[in-house]
mmCIF file of C-alpha atoms in Angstrom:
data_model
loop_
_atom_site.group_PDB
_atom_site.id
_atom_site.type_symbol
_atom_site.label_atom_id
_atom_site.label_comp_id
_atom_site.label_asym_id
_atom_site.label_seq_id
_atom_site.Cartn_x
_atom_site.Cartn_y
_atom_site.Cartn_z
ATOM 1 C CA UNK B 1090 30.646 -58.185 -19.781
ATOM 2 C CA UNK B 1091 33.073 -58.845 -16.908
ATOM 3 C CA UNK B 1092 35.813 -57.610 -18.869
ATOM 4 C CA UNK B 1093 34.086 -54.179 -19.727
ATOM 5 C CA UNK B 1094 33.288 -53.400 -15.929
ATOM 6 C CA UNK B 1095 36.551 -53.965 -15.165
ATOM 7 C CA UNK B 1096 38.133 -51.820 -17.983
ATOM 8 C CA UNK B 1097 35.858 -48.887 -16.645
ATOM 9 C CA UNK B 1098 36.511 -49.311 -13.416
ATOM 10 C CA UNK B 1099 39.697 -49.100 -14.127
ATOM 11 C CA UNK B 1100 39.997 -46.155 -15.805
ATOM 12 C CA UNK B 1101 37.205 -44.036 -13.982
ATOM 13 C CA UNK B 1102 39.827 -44.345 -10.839
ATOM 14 C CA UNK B 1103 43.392 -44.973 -12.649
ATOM 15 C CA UNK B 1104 44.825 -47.537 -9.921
ATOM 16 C CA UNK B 1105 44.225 -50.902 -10.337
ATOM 17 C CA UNK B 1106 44.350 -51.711 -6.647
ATOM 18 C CA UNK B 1107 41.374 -49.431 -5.930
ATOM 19 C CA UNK B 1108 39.314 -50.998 -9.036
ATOM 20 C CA UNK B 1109 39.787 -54.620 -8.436
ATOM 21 C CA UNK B 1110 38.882 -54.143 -4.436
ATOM 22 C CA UNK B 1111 35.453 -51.738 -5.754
ATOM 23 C CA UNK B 1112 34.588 -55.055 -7.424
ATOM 24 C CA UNK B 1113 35.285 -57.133 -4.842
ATOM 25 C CA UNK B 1114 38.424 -59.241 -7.073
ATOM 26 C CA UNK B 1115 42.112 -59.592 -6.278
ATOM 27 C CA UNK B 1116 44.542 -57.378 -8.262
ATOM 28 C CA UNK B 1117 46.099 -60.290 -10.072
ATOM 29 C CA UNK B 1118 42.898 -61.750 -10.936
ATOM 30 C CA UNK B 1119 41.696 -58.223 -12.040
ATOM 31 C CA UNK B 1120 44.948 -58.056 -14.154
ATOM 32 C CA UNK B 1121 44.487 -60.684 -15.849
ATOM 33 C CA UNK B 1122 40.616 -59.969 -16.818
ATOM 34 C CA UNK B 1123 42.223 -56.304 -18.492
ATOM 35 C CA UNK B 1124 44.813 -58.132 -20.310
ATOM 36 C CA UNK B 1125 42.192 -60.852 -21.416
ATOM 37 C CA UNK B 1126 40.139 -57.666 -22.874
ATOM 38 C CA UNK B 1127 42.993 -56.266 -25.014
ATOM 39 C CA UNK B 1128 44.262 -59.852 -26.700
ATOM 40 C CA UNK B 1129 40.535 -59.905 -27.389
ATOM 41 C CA UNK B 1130 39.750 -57.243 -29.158
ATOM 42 C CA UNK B 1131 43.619 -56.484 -30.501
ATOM 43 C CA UNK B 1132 44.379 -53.259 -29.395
ATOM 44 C CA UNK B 1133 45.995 -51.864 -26.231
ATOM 45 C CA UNK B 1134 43.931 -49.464 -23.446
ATOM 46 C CA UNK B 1135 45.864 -48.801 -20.734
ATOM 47 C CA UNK B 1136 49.715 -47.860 -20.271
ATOM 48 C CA UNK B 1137 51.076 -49.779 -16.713
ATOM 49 C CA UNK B 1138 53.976 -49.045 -14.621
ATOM 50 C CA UNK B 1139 55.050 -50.297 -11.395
ATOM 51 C CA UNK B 1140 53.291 -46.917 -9.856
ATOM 52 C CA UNK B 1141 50.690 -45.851 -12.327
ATOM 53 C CA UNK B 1142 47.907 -46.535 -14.610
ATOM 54 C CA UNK B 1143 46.806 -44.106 -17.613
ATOM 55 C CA UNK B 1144 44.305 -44.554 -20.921
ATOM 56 C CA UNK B 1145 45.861 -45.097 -24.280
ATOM 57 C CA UNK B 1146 44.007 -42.941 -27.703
ATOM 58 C CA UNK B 1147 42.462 -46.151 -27.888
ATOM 59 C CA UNK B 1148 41.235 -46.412 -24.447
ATOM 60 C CA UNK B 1149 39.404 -42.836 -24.362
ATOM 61 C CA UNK B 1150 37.966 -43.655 -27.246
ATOM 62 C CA UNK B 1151 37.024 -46.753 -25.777
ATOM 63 C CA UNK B 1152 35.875 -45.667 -22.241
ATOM 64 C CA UNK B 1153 33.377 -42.599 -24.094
ATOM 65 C CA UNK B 1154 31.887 -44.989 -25.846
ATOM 66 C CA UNK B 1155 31.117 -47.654 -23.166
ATOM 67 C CA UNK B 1156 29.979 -45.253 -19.951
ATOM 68 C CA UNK B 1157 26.724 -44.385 -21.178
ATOM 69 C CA UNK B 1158 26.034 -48.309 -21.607
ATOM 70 C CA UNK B 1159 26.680 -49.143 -18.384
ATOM 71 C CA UNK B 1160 24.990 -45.721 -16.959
ATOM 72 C CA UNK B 1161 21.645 -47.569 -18.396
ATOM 73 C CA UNK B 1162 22.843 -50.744 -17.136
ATOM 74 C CA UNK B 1163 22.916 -49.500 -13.555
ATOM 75 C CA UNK B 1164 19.637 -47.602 -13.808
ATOM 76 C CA UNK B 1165 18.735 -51.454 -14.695
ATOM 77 C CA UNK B 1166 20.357 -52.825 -11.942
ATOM 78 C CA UNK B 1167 18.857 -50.102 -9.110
ATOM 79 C CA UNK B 1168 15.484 -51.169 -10.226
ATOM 80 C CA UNK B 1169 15.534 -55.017 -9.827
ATOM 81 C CA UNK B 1170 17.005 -54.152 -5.786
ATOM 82 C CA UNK B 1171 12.505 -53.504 -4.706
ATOM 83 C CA UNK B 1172 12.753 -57.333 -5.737
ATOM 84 C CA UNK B 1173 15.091 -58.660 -3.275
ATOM 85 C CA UNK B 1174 13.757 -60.461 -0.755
ATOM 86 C CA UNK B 1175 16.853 -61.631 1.075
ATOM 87 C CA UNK B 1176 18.829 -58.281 2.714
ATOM 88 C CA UNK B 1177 21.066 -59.641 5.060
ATOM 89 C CA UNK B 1178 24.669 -59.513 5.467
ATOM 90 C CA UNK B 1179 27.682 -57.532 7.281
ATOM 91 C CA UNK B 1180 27.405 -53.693 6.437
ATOM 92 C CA UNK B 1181 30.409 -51.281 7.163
ATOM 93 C CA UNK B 1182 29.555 -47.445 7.287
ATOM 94 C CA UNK B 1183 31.785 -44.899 8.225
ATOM 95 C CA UNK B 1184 30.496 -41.687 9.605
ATOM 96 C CA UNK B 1185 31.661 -38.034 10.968
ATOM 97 C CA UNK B 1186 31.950 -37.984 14.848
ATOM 98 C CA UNK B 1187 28.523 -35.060 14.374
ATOM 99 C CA UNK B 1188 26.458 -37.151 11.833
ATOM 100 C CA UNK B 1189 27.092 -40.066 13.656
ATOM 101 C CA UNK B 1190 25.574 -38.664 16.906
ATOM 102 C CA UNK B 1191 23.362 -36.331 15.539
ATOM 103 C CA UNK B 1192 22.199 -38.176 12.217
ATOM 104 C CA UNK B 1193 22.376 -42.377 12.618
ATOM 105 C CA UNK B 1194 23.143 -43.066 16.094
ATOM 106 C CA UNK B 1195 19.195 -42.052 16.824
ATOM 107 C CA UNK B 1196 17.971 -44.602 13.735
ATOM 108 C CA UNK B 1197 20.003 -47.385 14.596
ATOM 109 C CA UNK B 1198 17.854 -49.487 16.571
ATOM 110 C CA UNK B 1199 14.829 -48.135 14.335
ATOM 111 C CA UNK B 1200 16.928 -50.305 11.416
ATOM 112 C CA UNK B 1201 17.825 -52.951 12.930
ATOM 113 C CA UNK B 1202 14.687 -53.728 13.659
ATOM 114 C CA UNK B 1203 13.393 -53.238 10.577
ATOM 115 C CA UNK B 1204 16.618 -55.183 9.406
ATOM 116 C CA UNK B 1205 17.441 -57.612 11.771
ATOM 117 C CA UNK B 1206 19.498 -60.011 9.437
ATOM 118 C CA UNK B 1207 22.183 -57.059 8.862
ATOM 119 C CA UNK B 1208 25.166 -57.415 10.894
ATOM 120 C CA UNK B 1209 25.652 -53.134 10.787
ATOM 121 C CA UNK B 1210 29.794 -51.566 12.068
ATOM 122 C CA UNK B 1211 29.350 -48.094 12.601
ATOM 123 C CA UNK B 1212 33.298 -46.582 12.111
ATOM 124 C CA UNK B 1213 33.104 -42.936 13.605
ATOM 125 C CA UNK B 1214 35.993 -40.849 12.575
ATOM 126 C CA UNK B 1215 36.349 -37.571 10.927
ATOM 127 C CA UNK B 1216 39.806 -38.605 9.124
ATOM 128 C CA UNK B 1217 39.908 -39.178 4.918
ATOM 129 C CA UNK B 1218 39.185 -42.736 4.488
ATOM 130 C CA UNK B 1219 38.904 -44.196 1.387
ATOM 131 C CA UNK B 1220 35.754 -46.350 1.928
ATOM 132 C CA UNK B 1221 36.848 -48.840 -0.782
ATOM 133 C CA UNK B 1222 40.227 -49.512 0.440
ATOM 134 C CA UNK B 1223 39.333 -50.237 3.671
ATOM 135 C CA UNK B 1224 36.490 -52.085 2.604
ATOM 136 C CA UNK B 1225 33.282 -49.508 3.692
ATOM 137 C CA UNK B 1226 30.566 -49.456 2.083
ATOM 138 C CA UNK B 1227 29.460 -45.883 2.653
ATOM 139 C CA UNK B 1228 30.239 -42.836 4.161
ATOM 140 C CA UNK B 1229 27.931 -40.291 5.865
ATOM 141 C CA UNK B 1230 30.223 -36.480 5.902
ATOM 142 C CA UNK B 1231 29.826 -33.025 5.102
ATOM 143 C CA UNK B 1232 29.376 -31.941 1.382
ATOM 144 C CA UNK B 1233 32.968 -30.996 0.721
ATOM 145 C CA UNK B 1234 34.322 -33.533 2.148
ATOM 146 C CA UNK B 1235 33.524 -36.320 -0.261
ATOM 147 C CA UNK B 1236 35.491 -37.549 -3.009
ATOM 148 C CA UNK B 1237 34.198 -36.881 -6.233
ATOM 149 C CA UNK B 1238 33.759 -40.733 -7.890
ATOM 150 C CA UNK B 1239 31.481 -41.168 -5.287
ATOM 151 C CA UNK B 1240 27.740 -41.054 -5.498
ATOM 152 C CA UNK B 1241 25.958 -38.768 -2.924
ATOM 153 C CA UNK B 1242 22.243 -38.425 -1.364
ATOM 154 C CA UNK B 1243 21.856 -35.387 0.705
ATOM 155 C CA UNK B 1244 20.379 -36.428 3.993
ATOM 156 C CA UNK B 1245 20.567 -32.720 5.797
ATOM 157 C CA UNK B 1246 20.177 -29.086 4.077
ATOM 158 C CA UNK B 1247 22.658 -26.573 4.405
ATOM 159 C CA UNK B 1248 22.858 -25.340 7.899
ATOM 160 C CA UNK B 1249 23.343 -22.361 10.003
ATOM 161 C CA UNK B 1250 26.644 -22.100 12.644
ATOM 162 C CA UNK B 1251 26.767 -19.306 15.013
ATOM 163 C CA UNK B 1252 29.237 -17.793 17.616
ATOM 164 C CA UNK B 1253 28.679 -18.570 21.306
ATOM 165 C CA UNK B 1254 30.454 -17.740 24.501
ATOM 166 C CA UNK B 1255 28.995 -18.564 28.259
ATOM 167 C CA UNK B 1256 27.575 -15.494 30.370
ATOM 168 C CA UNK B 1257 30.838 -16.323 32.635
ATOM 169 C CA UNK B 1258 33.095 -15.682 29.825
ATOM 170 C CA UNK B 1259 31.363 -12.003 28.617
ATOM 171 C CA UNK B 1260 30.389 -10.720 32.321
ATOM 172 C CA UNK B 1261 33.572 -8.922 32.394
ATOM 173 C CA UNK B 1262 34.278 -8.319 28.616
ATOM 174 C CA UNK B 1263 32.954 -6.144 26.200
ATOM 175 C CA UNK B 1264 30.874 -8.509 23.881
ATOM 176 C CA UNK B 1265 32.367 -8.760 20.147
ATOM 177 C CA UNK B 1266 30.190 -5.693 18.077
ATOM 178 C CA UNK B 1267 31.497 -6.414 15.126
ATOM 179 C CA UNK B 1268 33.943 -9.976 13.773
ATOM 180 C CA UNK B 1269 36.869 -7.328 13.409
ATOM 181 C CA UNK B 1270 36.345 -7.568 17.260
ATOM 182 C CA UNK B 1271 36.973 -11.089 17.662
ATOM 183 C CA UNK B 1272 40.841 -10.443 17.769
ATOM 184 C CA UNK B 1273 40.601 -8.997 21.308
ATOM 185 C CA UNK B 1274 38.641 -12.183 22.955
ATOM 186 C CA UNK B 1275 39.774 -15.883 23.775
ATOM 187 C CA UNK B 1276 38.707 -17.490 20.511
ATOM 188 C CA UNK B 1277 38.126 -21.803 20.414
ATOM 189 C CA UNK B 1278 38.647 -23.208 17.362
ATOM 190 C CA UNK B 1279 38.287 -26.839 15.559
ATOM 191 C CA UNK B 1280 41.301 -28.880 14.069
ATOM 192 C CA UNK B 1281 40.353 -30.054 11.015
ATOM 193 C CA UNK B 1282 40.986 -34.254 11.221
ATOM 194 C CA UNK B 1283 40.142 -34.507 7.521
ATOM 195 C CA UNK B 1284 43.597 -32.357 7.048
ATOM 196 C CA UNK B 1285 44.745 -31.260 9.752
ATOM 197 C CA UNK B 1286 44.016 -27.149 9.365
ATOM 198 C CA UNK B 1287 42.688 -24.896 11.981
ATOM 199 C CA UNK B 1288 39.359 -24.010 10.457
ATOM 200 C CA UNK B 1289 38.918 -20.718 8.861
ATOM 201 C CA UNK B 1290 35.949 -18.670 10.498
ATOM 202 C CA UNK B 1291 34.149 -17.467 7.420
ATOM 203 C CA UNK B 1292 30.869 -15.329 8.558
ATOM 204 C CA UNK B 1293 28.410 -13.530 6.330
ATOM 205 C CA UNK B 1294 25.644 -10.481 7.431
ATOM 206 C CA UNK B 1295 23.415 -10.324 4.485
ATOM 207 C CA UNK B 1296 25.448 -9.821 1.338
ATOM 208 C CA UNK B 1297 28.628 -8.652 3.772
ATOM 209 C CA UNK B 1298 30.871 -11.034 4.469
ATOM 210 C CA UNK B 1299 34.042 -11.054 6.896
ATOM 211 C CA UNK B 1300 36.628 -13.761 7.734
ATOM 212 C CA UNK B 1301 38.443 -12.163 10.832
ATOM 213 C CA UNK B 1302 41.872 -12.669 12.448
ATOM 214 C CA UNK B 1303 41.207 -14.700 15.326
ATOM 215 C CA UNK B 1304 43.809 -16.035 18.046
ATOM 216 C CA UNK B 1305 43.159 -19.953 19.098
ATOM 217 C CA UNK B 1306 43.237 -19.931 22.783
ATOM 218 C CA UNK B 1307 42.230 -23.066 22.797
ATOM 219 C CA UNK B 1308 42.144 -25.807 19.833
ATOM 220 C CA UNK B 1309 40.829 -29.207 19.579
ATOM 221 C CA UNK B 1310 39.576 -31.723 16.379
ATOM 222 C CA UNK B 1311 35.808 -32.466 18.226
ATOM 223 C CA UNK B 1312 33.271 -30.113 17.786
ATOM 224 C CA UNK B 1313 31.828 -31.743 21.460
ATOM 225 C CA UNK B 1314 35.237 -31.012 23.483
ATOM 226 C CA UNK B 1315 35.133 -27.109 22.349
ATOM 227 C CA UNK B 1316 31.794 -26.709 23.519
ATOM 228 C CA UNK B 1317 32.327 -27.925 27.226
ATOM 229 C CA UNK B 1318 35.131 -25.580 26.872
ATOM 230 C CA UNK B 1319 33.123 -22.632 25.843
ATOM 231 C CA UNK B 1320 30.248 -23.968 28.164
ATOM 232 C CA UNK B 1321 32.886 -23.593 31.140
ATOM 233 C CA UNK B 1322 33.789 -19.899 29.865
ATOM 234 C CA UNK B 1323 36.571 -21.021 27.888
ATOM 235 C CA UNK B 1324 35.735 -18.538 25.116
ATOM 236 C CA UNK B 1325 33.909 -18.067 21.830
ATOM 237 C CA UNK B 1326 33.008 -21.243 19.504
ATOM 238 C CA UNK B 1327 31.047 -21.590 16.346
ATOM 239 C CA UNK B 1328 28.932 -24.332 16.129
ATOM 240 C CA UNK B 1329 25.501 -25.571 14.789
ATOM 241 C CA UNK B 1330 23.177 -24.943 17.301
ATOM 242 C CA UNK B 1331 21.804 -28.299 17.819
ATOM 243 C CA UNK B 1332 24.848 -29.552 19.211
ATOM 244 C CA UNK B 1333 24.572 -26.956 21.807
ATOM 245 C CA UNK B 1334 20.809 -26.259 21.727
ATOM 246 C CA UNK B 1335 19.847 -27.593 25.452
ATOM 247 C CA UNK B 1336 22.544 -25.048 26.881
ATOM 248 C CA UNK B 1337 21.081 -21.920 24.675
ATOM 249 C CA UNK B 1338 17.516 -22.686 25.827
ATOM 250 C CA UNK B 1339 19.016 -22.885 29.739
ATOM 251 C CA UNK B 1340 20.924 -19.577 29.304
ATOM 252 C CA UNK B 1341 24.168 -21.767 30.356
ATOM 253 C CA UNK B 1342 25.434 -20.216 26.855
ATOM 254 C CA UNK B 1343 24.324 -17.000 24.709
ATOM 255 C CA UNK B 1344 24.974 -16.392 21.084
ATOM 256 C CA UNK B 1345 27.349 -13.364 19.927
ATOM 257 C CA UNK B 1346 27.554 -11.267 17.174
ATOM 258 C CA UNK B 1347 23.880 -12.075 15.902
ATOM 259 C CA UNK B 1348 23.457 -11.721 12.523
ATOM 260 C CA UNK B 1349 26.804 -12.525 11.707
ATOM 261 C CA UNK B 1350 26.812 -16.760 11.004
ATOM 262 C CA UNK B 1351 28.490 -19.237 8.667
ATOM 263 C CA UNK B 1352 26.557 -21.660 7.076
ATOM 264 C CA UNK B 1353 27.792 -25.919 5.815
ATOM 265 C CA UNK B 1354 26.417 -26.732 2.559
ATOM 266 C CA UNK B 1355 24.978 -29.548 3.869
ATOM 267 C CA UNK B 1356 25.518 -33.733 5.107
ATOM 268 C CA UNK B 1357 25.835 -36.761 2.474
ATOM 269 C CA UNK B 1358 25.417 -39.987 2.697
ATOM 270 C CA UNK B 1359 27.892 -41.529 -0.087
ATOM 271 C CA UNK B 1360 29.308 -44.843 -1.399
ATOM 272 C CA UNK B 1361 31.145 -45.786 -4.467
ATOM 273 C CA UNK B 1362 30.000 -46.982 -7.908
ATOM 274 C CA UNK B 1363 29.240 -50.137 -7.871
ATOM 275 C CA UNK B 1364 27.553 -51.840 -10.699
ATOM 276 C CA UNK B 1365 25.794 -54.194 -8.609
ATOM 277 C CA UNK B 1366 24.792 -52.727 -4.925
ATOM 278 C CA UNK B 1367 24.597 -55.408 -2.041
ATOM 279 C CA UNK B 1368 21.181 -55.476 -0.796
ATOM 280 C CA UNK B 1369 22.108 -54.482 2.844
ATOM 281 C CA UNK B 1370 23.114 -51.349 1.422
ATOM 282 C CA UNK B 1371 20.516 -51.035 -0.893
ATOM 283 C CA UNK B 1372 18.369 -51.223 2.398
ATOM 284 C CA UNK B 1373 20.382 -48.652 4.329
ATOM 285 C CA UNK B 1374 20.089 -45.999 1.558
ATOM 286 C CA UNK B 1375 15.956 -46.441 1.338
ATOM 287 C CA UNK B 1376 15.731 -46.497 5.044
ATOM 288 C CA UNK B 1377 18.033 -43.040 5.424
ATOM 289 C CA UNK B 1378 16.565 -41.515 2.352
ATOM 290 C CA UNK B 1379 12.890 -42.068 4.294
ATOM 291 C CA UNK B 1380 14.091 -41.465 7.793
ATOM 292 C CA UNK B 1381 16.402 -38.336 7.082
ATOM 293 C CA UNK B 1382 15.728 -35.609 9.106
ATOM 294 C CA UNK B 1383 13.523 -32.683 8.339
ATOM 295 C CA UNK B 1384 14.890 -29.511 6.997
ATOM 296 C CA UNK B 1385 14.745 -27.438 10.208
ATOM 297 C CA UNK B 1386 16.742 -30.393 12.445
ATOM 298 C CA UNK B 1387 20.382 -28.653 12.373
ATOM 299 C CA UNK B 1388 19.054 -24.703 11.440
ATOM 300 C CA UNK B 1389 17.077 -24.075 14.709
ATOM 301 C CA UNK B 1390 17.310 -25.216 18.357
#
């Protein structure tokens, strides 16, 4: 059985470095299971080089035939986790800079409470980590940010951004009428950490839908930073209006072009495949999945 979840692993991800650490091994030891597999059963599966991995004939074949198996193996597996009674143990969870404020910082004490024999590291950064590299065991990001061998519970709906300036910043301007508009005003934009691009304002009215030339008077990669700047009359920002929600109900900022938004498909909380899940996360996953927030928490504020 060992050898088969290691042949899988292997070729769901194609590097053998990423497999063997997934399943917690070392890469020679993991070798050496792979090559135990193939003298047994007499017929190579994988082609190795010094920088790749790929599936022989034999190994597609091979792999088809096996995944389903261990798809009904895992369903197995998920159901004999309500049986654990021990759920301690380190857990490592990397999350946006947003979710992290927005989404778990306000449940963490709630689960360790509930939890108290989890030691729980909370890594906040929006770069592209790979969790099993660096030894995480899940991720909390936007939708399209997450790799696709990972599996992925949506904690928050898709949500509405709009476009926001200060009453400092328009008492003197004309306010944008239309997002064609935007090109004449001091515009604040995000820096993508994930990969380093200036985000893209895309903005849809209805079925109309407009992605306009904007300037970037002033750029920075934390959604937080840009709005003290537009707060201070540094411009117009898009952001969800929760981050920003205690300013719009104070009048300290106003929303622009209304009507006109852009909308995220939505937050994840993801970790990889693994056939057997430690019971700490196990224990995270059932307490976000119950705790998550409700579907108006990042549309209204």
């Amino acid at each position: 059985m060992r050898e088969l979840v290691a042949f899988v692993e292997v070729a769901r991800r194609l590097n053998f470095t990423r497999a063997a650490a997934n399943l917690g091994v070392s890469v020679p030891t993991f070798s050496q299971t792979l090559r135990g597999l193939e003298e047994k059963i007499g017929v190579r599966l994988l082609t190795r080089t010094t920088r790749s991995v790929s599936l022989t004939d034999a190994g597609i074949e091979f792999l088809a035939s096996l995944e389903p198996l261990l798809e009904n193996l895992d369903i197995a597996l998920d159901g004999l986790n309500r049986f654990r009674s021990e759920t301690g143990g380190r857990l490592r969870v990397l999350g946006s800079r947003a979710a992290s404020t927005l989404i778990v910082g306000p449940l963490i004490a709630r689960f360790l409470s509930e939890h108290p024999d989890i030691e729980l590291e909370m890594l906040v950064d929006d770069l592209h980590i790979d969790l099993v590299e660096h030894r995480i065991d899940a991720g909390i990001q936007i939708g399209e940010r997450i790799d696709k061998d990972m599996l992925a519970i949506r904690l928050v709906e898709p949500f509405e951004e709009v476009l926001m300036a200060s009453p400092d910043y328009l008492r003197n301007r004309v306010a944008p009428h239309t997002p064609a508009n935007l090109a004449e005003h001091w515009c604040v934009r995000l820096r993508s950490s994930w990969d380093g691009t200036l985000r893209q304002w895309t903005l849809t009215n209805g079925e109309e839908k407009a992605e306009p030339s904007t300037g970037a008077h002033f750029v920075a990669n934390d959604l937080r930073v840009l709005a003290s700047v537009v707060r201070s009359g540094g411009g117009i920002g898009l952001f969800p209006k929760v981050l920003v929600r205690d300013a719009l109900a104070s009048g300290e900022l106003v929303q622009v072009l209304e009507g006109w938004s852009s909308w995220v498909s939505g937050i994840y909380l993801f970790h990889p495949s693994k056939r057997q899940m430690p019971a700490a996360l196990d224990a995270f996953i059932r307490f976000m999945r119950k705790n998550k927030p409700g579907p108006d928490s990042l549309s209204s504020g």
